[in-house]
Amino acid sequence: MHLPDLEVAKKRGQSANIYIDLKEDYTAKFKDKKYFLRTYGCQMNVHDSEALRNYLETLGFQNTENLEEANVIVLNTCAIRENAKDKVIGFLGKCKYLKKNRDDVKIVLAGCMSEQPDVVKEIMTNHQYVDIIIGTHNIQDLPKLLLKEFSKQVVEVYSNSDEVIENMHYKRDSKISAWVNIMYGCDKFCTYCIVPYTRGRERSRKLESIVNEVKELKKQGYKEVTLLGQNVNAYGKDINETFSHLLECVAKTNIERIRFVTSHPWNFTDEMIEVIAKYKNIMPYIHLPIQSGSNKILKKMNRRYTKEEYLELFRKMKAKIPGVAITTDIIVGFPGETEADFLETLEVVKKCEYDGAYTFIFSKREGTPAAKMPDDTPLSVKEERLQRLNELVNFYSNKNNQKLLNREVEVLILGDSEKDSKKVFGYTDTMKLVNVDGPKSIIGKIVKVKITEAKSFSLDGEYVEDIVNV
Ligand code: SAH
Ligand code: SF4
Ligand code: F3S
């Protein structure tokens, strides 16, 4: 495990005094101290939390799941929808109560909420008991902030997001499947979305260091990597590279399973489809958010594709990638969405028969263009649309899952099943969750499983045999 080094500090033009001397051993200071870390939001945040964990444990803190005994509470927050923020504010209430009786607790607000000026203002005004507010571009600053004594709330949020730090270290949650950042930020500026404001502009990691990271993970025994970016198609634009080339290079490391999220339907090239189809270790699963089936709404969302273009891409993927499963994201109740627009969305769902979909009611995000668009659809109508949409989505995910009944599929077993501790769980190549009746010794292996029951959101199965690669 490592702490961020002075080189990074120098590169960022920061004064060295806020950085710590790596030669000194700080573990004594925090030896018997504990940290509690809660993560909200997307895979990006889950992975950032693995970096935060590394910093905390390197300093000597031990993990606790019990809030009451924590000396440091870190909330890695999400700002994508209002309810994400509400959850954090609710949790902060608990933390405030805890601090009433103890003066040795520090509360840290990290993640995307820290990058929203209105939220930071609110925390500074109404939640003074939060000790540290740290941004998404400078989580490396956490150790030094914890080491220093401050008499009042510290806000350390860097607006500069041009840099790409290559040598991040993580305390990974899994020893089987690993997240690998390939790029940071997003430039797409979909009109409803806060991410370009909280994560900054798109910047890619060097191809070579990504490939080296995957090789290293393989050496450590990892079976799967998931390449992470808000829009992986945009990988390499800033460094004269392409995502298809990166995918091919990662495939050639021979790591057993490769996944990637998220792909924007815009600029999903034929080369990408070809590479996915060509390599057996690139999983036949694509998350392809459509957001709406109405061209009028897609335009207002600034999604850069039409319904027809999306359907053509979808058709191509299904035709060229054997057995590919495709899932999507859909927003209902975007400003100006009429019943007719919504029916177009339902039509697309019927055409695509998605394997799954994440569905949301539009949430107004301060500072985004959509927040200023007139929105006169009552919430009750939006809720009713969401319900109708979910029924259709569940129908098709169930239909797709039923096709697997009594069939044998390959599953990477990741750990104990949450539903039944006697069972284990894993995912098919098409990213379907399977609870498996089988010995614990198959955890970490790709095994053959016979599907015995198929539901909308998961499958049940029985272990058949190990897969032996020849
Ligand atoms: N980069 C990904 C999406 C990241 S956010 C992509 O473009 O595909 C995940 C999902 O949250 C989005 O696909 C969208 O469906 C939803 N979302 C984003 N902003 C939202 C908002 N303001 N209200 C409701 N849903 C939103
Ligand atoms: Fe948000 Fe659009 Fe970027 Fe996805 S592509 S993160 S929805 S702005
Ligand atoms: Fe949320 Fe930030 Fe991810 S807003 S969805 S945690 S990029």
Short mmCIF file of C-alpha atoms and ligand atoms in Angstrom, two decimals:
data_model
loop_
_atom_site.label_atom_id
_atom_site.label_comp_id
_atom_site.label_asym_id
_atom_site.label_seq_id
_atom_site.Cartn_x
_atom_site.Cartn_y
_atom_site.Cartn_z
CA MET A 1 0.00 0.00 0.00
CA HIS A 2 1.20 3.48 -0.76
CA LEU A 3 0.53 7.08 -0.01
CA PRO A 4 0.60 9.72 -2.73
CA ASP A 5 4.10 10.98 -3.29
CA LEU A 6 5.65 14.39 -3.39
CA GLU A 7 6.15 14.14 -7.14
CA VAL A 8 2.40 14.40 -7.57
CA ALA A 9 2.30 17.41 -5.29
CA LYS A 10 5.04 19.12 -7.25
CA LYS A 11 3.36 18.39 -10.57
CA ARG A 12 0.19 19.92 -9.30
CA GLY A 13 2.08 22.97 -8.12
CA GLN A 14 0.95 22.48 -4.55
CA SER A 15 2.92 23.63 -1.63
CA ALA A 16 4.91 20.72 -0.28
CA ASN A 17 3.87 21.43 3.29
CA ILE A 18 0.43 19.98 2.69
CA TYR A 19 2.03 16.77 1.55
CA ILE A 20 3.44 14.25 3.92
CA ASP A 21 6.88 12.83 4.14
CA LEU A 22 6.62 9.21 3.12
CA LYS A 23 9.65 8.24 5.10
CA GLU A 24 7.95 8.94 8.37
CA ASP A 25 5.79 6.22 9.91
CA TYR A 26 2.37 7.57 10.72
CA THR A 27 0.78 4.28 11.55
CA ALA A 28 1.54 4.75 15.25
CA LYS A 29 -0.71 7.81 15.41
CA PHE A 30 -3.75 5.94 14.12
CA LYS A 31 -2.88 2.42 15.23
CA ASP A 32 -5.97 1.74 17.30
CA LYS A 33 -8.24 4.00 15.31
CA LYS A 34 -11.02 2.87 13.04
CA TYR A 35 -12.63 4.16 9.87
CA PHE A 36 -16.12 3.77 8.49
CA LEU A 37 -16.52 4.27 4.76
CA ARG A 38 -19.81 4.46 2.91
CA THR A 39 -20.02 4.61 -0.87
CA TYR A 40 -22.89 6.03 -2.90
CA GLY A 41 -23.27 6.15 -6.69
CA CYS A 42 -21.60 4.48 -9.63
CA GLN A 43 -18.68 2.09 -10.17
CA MET A 44 -16.38 5.10 -10.47
CA ASN A 45 -17.10 5.90 -6.84
CA VAL A 46 -16.82 2.28 -5.77
CA HIS A 47 -13.35 2.24 -7.27
CA ASP A 48 -12.43 5.63 -5.75
CA SER A 49 -13.42 4.17 -2.39
CA GLU A 50 -10.84 1.45 -2.94
CA ALA A 51 -8.26 4.24 -3.23
CA LEU A 52 -9.61 5.97 -0.10
CA ARG A 53 -9.42 2.66 1.77
CA ASN A 54 -5.79 2.32 0.73
CA TYR A 55 -4.96 5.74 2.14
CA LEU A 56 -6.82 5.12 5.39
CA GLU A 57 -5.30 1.70 6.00
CA THR A 58 -1.82 2.88 5.07
CA LEU A 59 -2.16 5.52 7.76
CA GLY A 60 -2.98 2.74 10.21
CA PHE A 61 -6.77 2.96 10.46
CA GLN A 62 -8.73 -0.27 10.63
CA ASN A 63 -12.00 -0.80 8.87
CA THR A 64 -15.23 -0.99 10.86
CA GLU A 65 -18.79 -1.56 9.76
CA ASN A 66 -19.99 -0.09 13.04
CA LEU A 67 -20.51 3.66 12.79
CA GLU A 68 -20.50 4.06 16.57
CA GLU A 69 -16.88 2.97 16.96
CA ALA A 70 -15.44 4.91 14.01
CA ASN A 71 -12.84 7.65 14.49
CA VAL A 72 -13.11 8.72 10.88
CA ILE A 73 -16.31 8.58 8.87
CA VAL A 74 -15.88 8.99 5.13
CA LEU A 75 -18.88 9.45 2.88
CA ASN A 76 -18.03 9.01 -0.79
CA THR A 77 -21.05 10.72 -2.26
CA CYS A 78 -23.05 10.81 -5.49
CA ALA A 79 -24.91 13.76 -6.99
CA ILE A 80 -26.60 12.15 -9.98
CA ARG A 81 -30.15 12.55 -8.67
CA GLU A 82 -31.71 14.49 -5.81
CA ASN A 83 -32.46 11.32 -3.83
CA ALA A 84 -28.76 10.40 -3.88
CA LYS A 85 -28.06 13.70 -2.15
CA ASP A 86 -30.98 13.28 0.26
CA LYS A 87 -29.60 9.94 1.42
CA VAL A 88 -26.26 11.55 2.30
CA ILE A 89 -27.83 14.48 4.12
CA GLY A 90 -29.95 11.98 6.08
CA PHE A 91 -26.87 9.98 7.03
CA LEU A 92 -25.02 13.14 8.05
CA GLY A 93 -27.76 13.66 10.66
CA LYS A 94 -26.69 10.39 12.32
CA CYS A 95 -23.06 11.46 12.22
CA LYS A 96 -23.89 14.79 13.83
CA TYR A 97 -25.63 12.98 16.68
CA LEU A 98 -22.58 10.75 17.14
CA LYS A 99 -20.28 13.75 17.34
CA LYS A 100 -22.31 15.29 20.13
CA ASN A 101 -20.85 12.87 22.66
CA ARG A 102 -17.42 12.37 21.19
CA ASP A 103 -14.74 14.81 20.17
CA ASP A 104 -12.46 12.25 18.52
CA VAL A 105 -14.55 11.70 15.40
CA LYS A 106 -13.77 13.28 12.05
CA ILE A 107 -16.34 13.41 9.29
CA VAL A 108 -15.19 13.55 5.68
CA LEU A 109 -17.42 14.37 2.74
CA ALA A 110 -15.86 13.10 -0.49
CA GLY A 111 -17.20 12.35 -3.96
CA CYS A 112 -19.40 14.18 -6.43
CA MET A 113 -21.45 16.21 -3.94
CA SER A 114 -18.25 17.96 -2.91
CA GLU A 115 -17.92 19.24 -6.47
CA GLN A 116 -21.28 21.02 -6.40
CA PRO A 117 -20.84 24.60 -5.25
CA ASP A 118 -24.42 24.87 -3.94
CA VAL A 119 -23.96 21.71 -1.85
CA VAL A 120 -20.62 22.84 -0.46
CA LYS A 121 -22.25 26.13 0.52
CA GLU A 122 -25.05 24.25 2.23
CA ILE A 123 -22.61 22.04 4.15
CA MET A 124 -20.56 25.08 5.15
CA THR A 125 -23.66 26.85 6.38
CA ASN A 126 -25.78 24.12 7.95
CA HIS A 127 -23.42 21.23 8.61
CA GLN A 128 -20.40 22.75 10.31
CA TYR A 129 -19.75 19.46 12.12
CA VAL A 130 -18.45 18.03 8.82
CA ASP A 131 -14.68 18.35 9.27
CA ILE A 132 -13.34 17.88 5.76
CA ILE A 133 -14.84 18.40 2.31
CA ILE A 134 -12.63 16.87 -0.34
CA GLY A 135 -13.16 16.88 -4.14
CA THR A 136 -13.13 14.10 -6.73
CA HIS A 137 -9.92 15.41 -8.33
CA ASN A 138 -7.87 15.36 -5.16
CA ILE A 139 -8.76 12.34 -3.08
CA GLN A 140 -4.99 11.92 -2.79
CA ASP A 141 -5.10 14.80 -0.32
CA LEU A 142 -7.01 12.81 2.28
CA PRO A 143 -3.97 11.50 4.24
CA LYS A 144 -2.44 14.92 4.74
CA LEU A 145 -5.78 16.39 5.75
CA LEU A 146 -6.26 13.70 8.36
CA LEU A 147 -2.76 14.22 9.71
CA LYS A 148 -3.13 17.93 10.16
CA GLU A 149 -5.06 19.44 13.00
CA PHE A 150 -7.61 22.01 11.91
CA SER A 151 -9.68 24.16 14.19
CA LYS A 152 -12.48 24.60 11.69
CA GLN A 153 -14.05 22.97 8.64
CA VAL A 154 -11.62 22.43 5.75
CA VAL A 155 -12.74 22.63 2.15
CA GLU A 156 -10.15 21.15 -0.20
CA VAL A 157 -11.75 20.97 -3.63
CA TYR A 158 -9.66 21.47 -6.73
CA SER A 159 -11.35 22.81 -9.82
CA ASN A 160 -8.32 21.85 -11.89
CA SER A 161 -9.05 18.50 -13.46
CA ASP A 162 -6.46 18.30 -16.22
CA GLU A 163 -4.25 15.71 -14.67
CA VAL A 164 -4.27 11.96 -14.92
CA ILE A 165 -2.59 10.16 -12.08
CA GLU A 166 -1.20 6.88 -13.31
CA ASN A 167 0.13 5.31 -10.15
CA MET A 168 -2.92 5.15 -7.97
CA HIS A 169 -2.93 2.39 -5.38
CA TYR A 170 -6.01 0.59 -4.19
CA LYS A 171 -7.21 -1.66 -1.42
CA ARG A 172 -9.44 -3.67 -3.71
CA ASP A 173 -12.71 -5.14 -2.41
CA SER A 174 -12.31 -8.34 -4.42
CA LYS A 175 -9.40 -10.63 -5.19
CA ILE A 176 -11.18 -12.03 -8.23
CA SER A 177 -12.67 -9.14 -10.17
CA ALA A 178 -11.04 -5.70 -10.38
CA TRP A 179 -12.06 -2.24 -11.56
CA VAL A 180 -9.59 -0.48 -13.83
CA ASN A 181 -10.02 3.20 -14.63
CA ILE A 182 -9.18 3.89 -18.24
CA MET A 183 -10.26 7.52 -18.26
CA TYR A 184 -11.69 10.22 -16.08
CA GLY A 185 -14.42 12.80 -16.57
CA CYS A 186 -17.02 13.33 -19.27
CA ASP A 187 -17.38 15.95 -22.01
CA LYS A 188 -20.72 14.88 -23.39
CA PHE A 189 -22.81 17.38 -21.48
CA CYS A 190 -26.12 15.57 -21.72
CA THR A 191 -28.40 18.39 -20.62
CA TYR A 192 -29.76 16.58 -17.54
CA CYS A 193 -26.44 15.32 -16.21
CA ILE A 194 -24.23 16.64 -13.41
CA VAL A 195 -21.25 14.37 -14.12
CA PRO A 196 -19.32 16.72 -16.48
CA TYR A 197 -19.41 19.29 -13.66
CA THR A 198 -18.40 16.92 -10.87
CA ARG A 199 -15.81 14.87 -12.73
CA GLY A 200 -14.32 17.38 -15.14
CA ARG A 201 -13.28 17.00 -18.73
CA GLU A 202 -12.44 13.72 -20.41
CA ARG A 203 -8.88 12.58 -19.96
CA SER A 204 -7.41 9.20 -20.76
CA ARG A 205 -4.84 7.14 -18.98
CA LYS A 206 -1.89 5.93 -21.01
CA LEU A 207 -2.60 2.70 -22.87
CA GLU A 208 0.60 1.14 -21.66
CA SER A 209 -0.08 1.75 -17.98
CA ILE A 210 -3.61 0.35 -18.29
CA VAL A 211 -2.28 -2.79 -19.96
CA ASN A 212 0.44 -3.10 -17.33
CA GLU A 213 -2.13 -2.77 -14.57
CA VAL A 214 -4.17 -5.59 -16.13
CA LYS A 215 -1.07 -7.78 -16.49
CA GLU A 216 -0.20 -7.15 -12.85
CA LEU A 217 -3.76 -8.01 -11.77
CA LYS A 218 -3.60 -11.23 -13.77
CA LYS A 219 -0.32 -12.07 -12.08
CA GLN A 220 -1.99 -11.54 -8.71
CA GLY A 221 -4.67 -14.07 -9.70
CA TYR A 222 -7.49 -11.79 -10.80
CA LYS A 223 -9.87 -13.44 -13.27
CA GLU A 224 -11.76 -10.38 -14.45
CA VAL A 225 -11.26 -6.69 -15.09
CA THR A 226 -13.90 -4.07 -15.77
CA LEU A 227 -12.60 -1.07 -17.68
CA LEU A 228 -14.20 2.06 -16.31
CA GLY A 229 -15.11 5.34 -17.94
CA GLN A 230 -18.25 7.51 -18.11
CA ASN A 231 -18.10 6.95 -21.84
CA VAL A 232 -15.47 4.41 -22.79
CA ASN A 233 -15.87 5.11 -26.53
CA ALA A 234 -14.18 8.44 -25.91
CA TYR A 235 -11.06 6.70 -24.60
CA GLY A 236 -7.89 7.96 -26.26
CA LYS A 237 -9.26 11.04 -28.06
CA ASP A 238 -6.85 13.23 -26.08
CA ILE A 239 -3.82 10.97 -26.55
CA ASN A 240 -4.29 9.75 -30.12
CA GLU A 241 -5.52 6.31 -29.14
CA THR A 242 -8.79 4.43 -29.56
CA PHE A 243 -10.92 2.28 -27.31
CA SER A 244 -10.93 -0.56 -29.83
CA HIS A 245 -7.13 -0.62 -29.79
CA LEU A 246 -7.06 -0.56 -26.00
CA LEU A 247 -9.60 -3.38 -25.82
CA GLU A 248 -7.53 -5.47 -28.18
CA CYS A 249 -4.35 -4.88 -26.16
CA VAL A 250 -6.16 -5.77 -22.93
CA ALA A 251 -7.61 -8.91 -24.57
CA LYS A 252 -4.10 -10.00 -25.54
CA THR A 253 -3.03 -10.07 -21.89
CA ASN A 254 -5.20 -13.22 -21.78
CA ILE A 255 -6.91 -12.24 -18.56
CA GLU A 256 -9.97 -14.52 -18.44
CA ARG A 257 -12.73 -11.94 -18.51
CA ILE A 258 -12.89 -8.35 -19.71
CA ARG A 259 -15.83 -6.03 -19.25
CA PHE A 260 -16.30 -2.29 -19.76
CA VAL A 261 -18.79 0.39 -18.71
CA THR A 262 -20.32 2.65 -19.91
CA SER A 263 -20.67 2.88 -23.66
CA HIS A 264 -22.42 5.84 -25.20
CA PRO A 265 -24.43 4.93 -28.32
CA TRP A 266 -22.79 7.86 -30.08
CA ASN A 267 -19.43 7.01 -31.64
CA PHE A 268 -19.62 3.30 -30.88
CA THR A 269 -17.45 2.28 -33.82
CA ASP A 270 -17.56 -0.81 -36.05
CA GLU A 271 -14.00 -1.54 -34.94
CA MET A 272 -15.21 -1.79 -31.34
CA ILE A 273 -17.90 -4.27 -32.35
CA GLU A 274 -15.35 -6.29 -34.33
CA VAL A 275 -12.90 -6.47 -31.43
CA ILE A 276 -15.62 -7.49 -28.96
CA ALA A 277 -16.76 -10.22 -31.36
CA LYS A 278 -13.23 -11.42 -32.06
CA TYR A 279 -11.86 -12.06 -28.57
CA LYS A 280 -13.35 -14.78 -26.41
CA ASN A 281 -12.20 -13.08 -23.23
CA ILE A 282 -14.16 -9.88 -23.98
CA MET A 283 -17.55 -10.61 -22.47
CA PRO A 284 -20.62 -10.44 -24.72
CA TYR A 285 -22.34 -7.81 -22.63
CA ILE A 286 -22.89 -4.15 -23.45
CA HIS A 287 -24.59 -1.51 -21.35
CA LEU A 288 -25.97 0.89 -23.94
CA PRO A 289 -28.07 3.65 -22.36
CA ILE A 290 -30.79 4.93 -24.68
CA GLN A 291 -32.41 7.38 -22.17
CA SER A 292 -35.47 7.97 -24.38
CA GLY A 293 -37.09 6.57 -27.52
CA SER A 294 -38.30 9.95 -28.73
CA ASN A 295 -36.08 11.90 -31.13
CA LYS A 296 -37.49 15.15 -29.82
CA ILE A 297 -36.46 14.28 -26.26
CA LEU A 298 -33.09 12.82 -27.33
CA LYS A 299 -32.34 16.14 -29.01
CA LYS A 300 -33.32 18.10 -25.91
CA MET A 301 -31.10 15.76 -23.90
CA ASN A 302 -28.19 16.44 -26.28
CA ARG A 303 -27.64 12.71 -26.69
CA ARG A 304 -26.19 13.05 -30.25
CA TYR A 305 -28.10 10.12 -31.80
CA THR A 306 -31.59 9.45 -33.10
CA LYS A 307 -33.80 6.52 -32.23
CA GLU A 308 -33.13 5.11 -35.72
CA GLU A 309 -29.35 5.35 -35.31
CA TYR A 310 -29.56 3.67 -31.93
CA LEU A 311 -31.68 0.82 -33.29
CA GLU A 312 -29.28 0.33 -36.18
CA LEU A 313 -26.33 0.11 -33.76
CA PHE A 314 -28.29 -2.29 -31.57
CA ARG A 315 -29.08 -4.49 -34.58
CA LYS A 316 -25.44 -4.53 -35.64
CA MET A 317 -24.30 -5.57 -32.17
CA LYS A 318 -26.83 -8.40 -32.01
CA ALA A 319 -25.86 -9.57 -35.50
CA LYS A 320 -22.11 -9.48 -35.02
CA ILE A 321 -21.50 -10.41 -31.38
CA PRO A 322 -22.73 -13.96 -30.74
CA GLY A 323 -25.09 -14.19 -27.76
CA VAL A 324 -24.59 -10.57 -26.73
CA ALA A 325 -26.75 -9.27 -23.88
CA ILE A 326 -27.61 -5.59 -23.94
CA THR A 327 -28.91 -3.51 -21.06
CA THR A 328 -29.84 0.15 -20.94
CA ASP A 329 -30.68 3.25 -18.89
CA ILE A 330 -33.92 5.15 -19.39
CA ILE A 331 -35.11 8.46 -17.96
CA VAL A 332 -38.85 9.15 -17.83
CA GLY A 333 -40.41 12.54 -17.31
CA PHE A 334 -37.69 14.61 -18.94
CA PRO A 335 -38.97 18.21 -19.34
CA GLY A 336 -41.44 18.31 -22.23
CA GLU A 337 -41.92 14.52 -22.45
CA THR A 338 -45.49 13.87 -23.59
CA GLU A 339 -47.44 10.62 -23.43
CA ALA A 340 -46.65 10.18 -27.15
CA ASP A 341 -42.91 10.58 -26.47
CA PHE A 342 -43.15 8.07 -23.65
CA LEU A 343 -44.98 5.58 -25.86
CA GLU A 344 -42.06 5.82 -28.29
CA THR A 345 -39.75 4.80 -25.43
CA LEU A 346 -41.98 1.79 -24.71
CA GLU A 347 -41.86 0.89 -28.42
CA VAL A 348 -38.06 0.84 -28.36
CA VAL A 349 -38.09 -1.39 -25.26
CA LYS A 350 -40.40 -3.78 -27.13
CA LYS A 351 -38.11 -3.78 -30.15
CA CYS A 352 -34.90 -4.27 -28.19
CA GLU A 353 -36.21 -6.76 -25.62
CA TYR A 354 -33.45 -5.64 -23.25
CA ASP A 355 -31.79 -8.04 -20.86
CA GLY A 356 -32.23 -5.38 -18.22
CA ALA A 357 -32.68 -1.67 -17.71
CA TYR A 358 -32.04 0.91 -15.01
CA THR A 359 -34.96 3.31 -15.04
CA PHE A 360 -35.18 6.72 -13.44
CA ILE A 361 -37.51 9.67 -13.08
CA PHE A 362 -35.83 12.85 -14.31
CA SER A 363 -34.24 14.71 -11.44
CA LYS A 364 -33.47 18.41 -11.75
CA ARG A 365 -29.78 19.10 -11.16
CA GLU A 366 -28.82 22.65 -10.31
CA GLY A 367 -26.50 24.14 -12.93
CA THR A 368 -27.45 21.81 -15.81
CA PRO A 369 -29.31 23.13 -18.90
CA ALA A 370 -32.30 20.82 -18.30
CA ALA A 371 -32.88 22.40 -14.89
CA LYS A 372 -34.02 25.54 -16.71
CA MET A 373 -36.33 23.78 -19.17
CA PRO A 374 -40.05 24.18 -18.53
CA ASP A 375 -41.33 21.02 -16.90
CA ASP A 376 -45.08 20.86 -16.43
CA THR A 377 -45.64 17.10 -16.18
CA PRO A 378 -46.93 16.31 -12.67
CA LEU A 379 -44.85 13.92 -10.57
CA SER A 380 -47.78 11.50 -10.34
CA VAL A 381 -47.75 11.14 -14.14
CA LYS A 382 -44.01 10.55 -14.13
CA GLU A 383 -44.38 7.91 -11.43
CA GLU A 384 -47.08 6.18 -13.39
CA ARG A 385 -44.88 6.19 -16.51
CA LEU A 386 -42.01 4.71 -14.52
CA GLN A 387 -44.25 1.92 -13.30
CA ARG A 388 -45.50 1.09 -16.81
CA LEU A 389 -41.94 1.13 -18.08
CA ASN A 390 -40.69 -1.12 -15.28
CA GLU A 391 -43.40 -3.67 -15.97
CA LEU A 392 -42.33 -3.91 -19.59
CA VAL A 393 -38.62 -3.98 -18.76
CA ASN A 394 -39.15 -6.78 -16.21
CA PHE A 395 -41.21 -8.75 -18.69
CA TYR A 396 -38.31 -8.80 -21.15
CA SER A 397 -35.56 -9.45 -18.63
CA ASN A 398 -37.61 -12.37 -17.37
CA LYS A 399 -38.20 -13.60 -20.92
CA ASN A 400 -34.44 -13.47 -21.65
CA ASN A 401 -33.60 -15.22 -18.40
CA GLN A 402 -36.13 -18.00 -19.09
CA LYS A 403 -34.14 -18.86 -22.22
CA LEU A 404 -31.35 -20.03 -19.91
CA LEU A 405 -33.51 -22.44 -17.93
CA ASN A 406 -32.03 -25.98 -17.88
CA ARG A 407 -29.04 -24.80 -19.85
CA GLU A 408 -25.41 -24.96 -18.78
CA VAL A 409 -23.62 -21.63 -18.59
CA GLU A 410 -20.17 -20.44 -17.56
CA VAL A 411 -20.14 -18.50 -14.30
CA LEU A 412 -17.27 -16.70 -12.57
CA ILE A 413 -17.90 -17.37 -8.88
CA LEU A 414 -17.20 -14.28 -6.79
CA GLY A 415 -18.14 -15.22 -3.22
CA ASP A 416 -20.82 -16.27 -0.75
CA SER A 417 -24.37 -15.68 -1.90
CA GLU A 418 -26.14 -12.84 -0.08
CA LYS A 419 -29.46 -14.66 -0.34
CA ASP A 420 -28.34 -17.98 1.09
CA SER A 421 -25.06 -18.35 2.96
CA LYS A 422 -24.84 -22.02 1.97
CA LYS A 423 -24.67 -20.96 -1.67
CA VAL A 424 -22.17 -18.99 -3.73
CA PHE A 425 -22.82 -16.37 -6.39
CA GLY A 426 -21.32 -15.20 -9.63
CA TYR A 427 -22.07 -13.80 -13.06
CA THR A 428 -22.53 -15.36 -16.47
CA ASP A 429 -20.54 -13.98 -19.38
CA THR A 430 -23.66 -11.94 -20.20
CA MET A 431 -23.60 -10.40 -16.69
CA LYS A 432 -26.51 -12.29 -15.22
CA LEU A 433 -26.40 -12.84 -11.48
CA VAL A 434 -26.55 -16.53 -10.52
CA ASN A 435 -26.92 -17.98 -7.01
CA VAL A 436 -25.22 -21.33 -7.20
CA ASP A 437 -25.61 -24.50 -5.20
CA GLY A 438 -22.03 -25.73 -5.05
CA PRO A 439 -18.93 -26.10 -2.87
CA LYS A 440 -17.22 -22.99 -1.47
CA SER A 441 -14.02 -24.20 -3.12
CA ILE A 442 -15.27 -22.94 -6.50
CA ILE A 443 -15.05 -19.29 -5.38
CA GLY A 444 -12.63 -17.55 -7.75
CA LYS A 445 -13.13 -20.05 -10.56
CA ILE A 446 -15.04 -20.01 -13.80
CA VAL A 447 -17.30 -23.05 -13.62
CA LYS A 448 -20.10 -24.68 -15.54
CA VAL A 449 -23.49 -24.16 -13.88
CA LYS A 450 -26.85 -25.64 -14.79
CA ILE A 451 -29.64 -23.09 -14.47
CA THR A 452 -32.50 -24.48 -12.37
CA GLU A 453 -34.65 -21.38 -11.95
CA ALA A 454 -34.92 -18.12 -13.85
CA LYS A 455 -36.37 -14.92 -12.41
CA SER A 456 -36.43 -11.31 -13.62
CA PHE A 457 -33.37 -10.18 -11.67
CA SER A 458 -31.41 -13.35 -11.00
CA LEU A 459 -30.94 -17.01 -11.76
CA ASP A 460 -30.52 -20.06 -9.56
CA GLY A 461 -28.23 -22.87 -10.60
CA GLU A 462 -26.28 -25.97 -9.67
CA TYR A 463 -22.54 -26.42 -10.01
CA VAL A 464 -21.70 -28.96 -12.73
CA GLU A 465 -17.93 -28.92 -13.21
CA ASP A 466 -14.85 -26.73 -13.49
CA ILE A 467 -13.95 -25.31 -16.87
CA VAL A 468 -10.59 -26.59 -17.93
CA ASN A 469 -8.88 -24.39 -20.46
CA VAL A 470 -7.13 -26.37 -23.16
N1 SAH B 1 -22.07 7.91 -18.45
C1 SAH B 1 -23.19 7.10 -18.44
C2 SAH B 1 -24.22 7.44 -17.41
C3 SAH B 1 -23.83 7.78 -16.04
S1 SAH B 1 -25.13 8.26 -15.01
C4 SAH B 1 -23.85 7.21 -19.81
O1 SAH B 1 -23.90 8.25 -20.40
O2 SAH B 1 -24.38 6.22 -20.22
C5 SAH B 1 -26.15 6.83 -15.01
C6 SAH B 1 -27.55 7.09 -15.45
O3 SAH B 1 -28.20 7.96 -14.56
C7 SAH B 1 -27.70 7.76 -16.80
O4 SAH B 1 -27.54 6.87 -17.87
C8 SAH B 1 -29.10 8.33 -16.72
O5 SAH B 1 -30.05 7.39 -17.16
C9 SAH B 1 -29.28 8.58 -15.23
N2 SAH B 1 -29.28 10.01 -14.94
C10 SAH B 1 -28.27 10.88 -15.09
N3 SAH B 1 -28.65 12.13 -14.73
C11 SAH B 1 -29.96 12.04 -14.34
C12 SAH B 1 -30.93 12.97 -13.89
N4 SAH B 1 -30.64 14.26 -13.76
N5 SAH B 1 -32.16 12.51 -13.58
C13 SAH B 1 -32.46 11.20 -13.72
N6 SAH B 1 -31.60 10.28 -14.15
C14 SAH B 1 -30.35 10.68 -14.46
FE1 SF4 B 2 -23.69 12.17 -18.05
FE2 SF4 B 2 -24.06 12.06 -20.63
FE3 SF4 B 2 -21.59 12.06 -19.65
FE4 SF4 B 2 -23.16 9.94 -19.34
S1 SF4 B 2 -22.40 10.75 -21.28
S2 SF4 B 2 -21.90 10.91 -17.77
S3 SF4 B 2 -25.17 10.84 -19.10
S4 SF4 B 2 -23.05 13.73 -19.56
FE1 F3S B 3 -22.83 9.72 -8.97
FE2 F3S B 3 -20.60 10.93 -9.45
FE3 F3S B 3 -20.96 8.49 -10.32
S1 F3S B 3 -22.58 11.83 -9.57
S2 F3S B 3 -23.15 8.39 -10.67
S3 F3S B 3 -20.87 9.10 -8.22
S4 F3S B 3 -19.78 10.08 -11.32
#
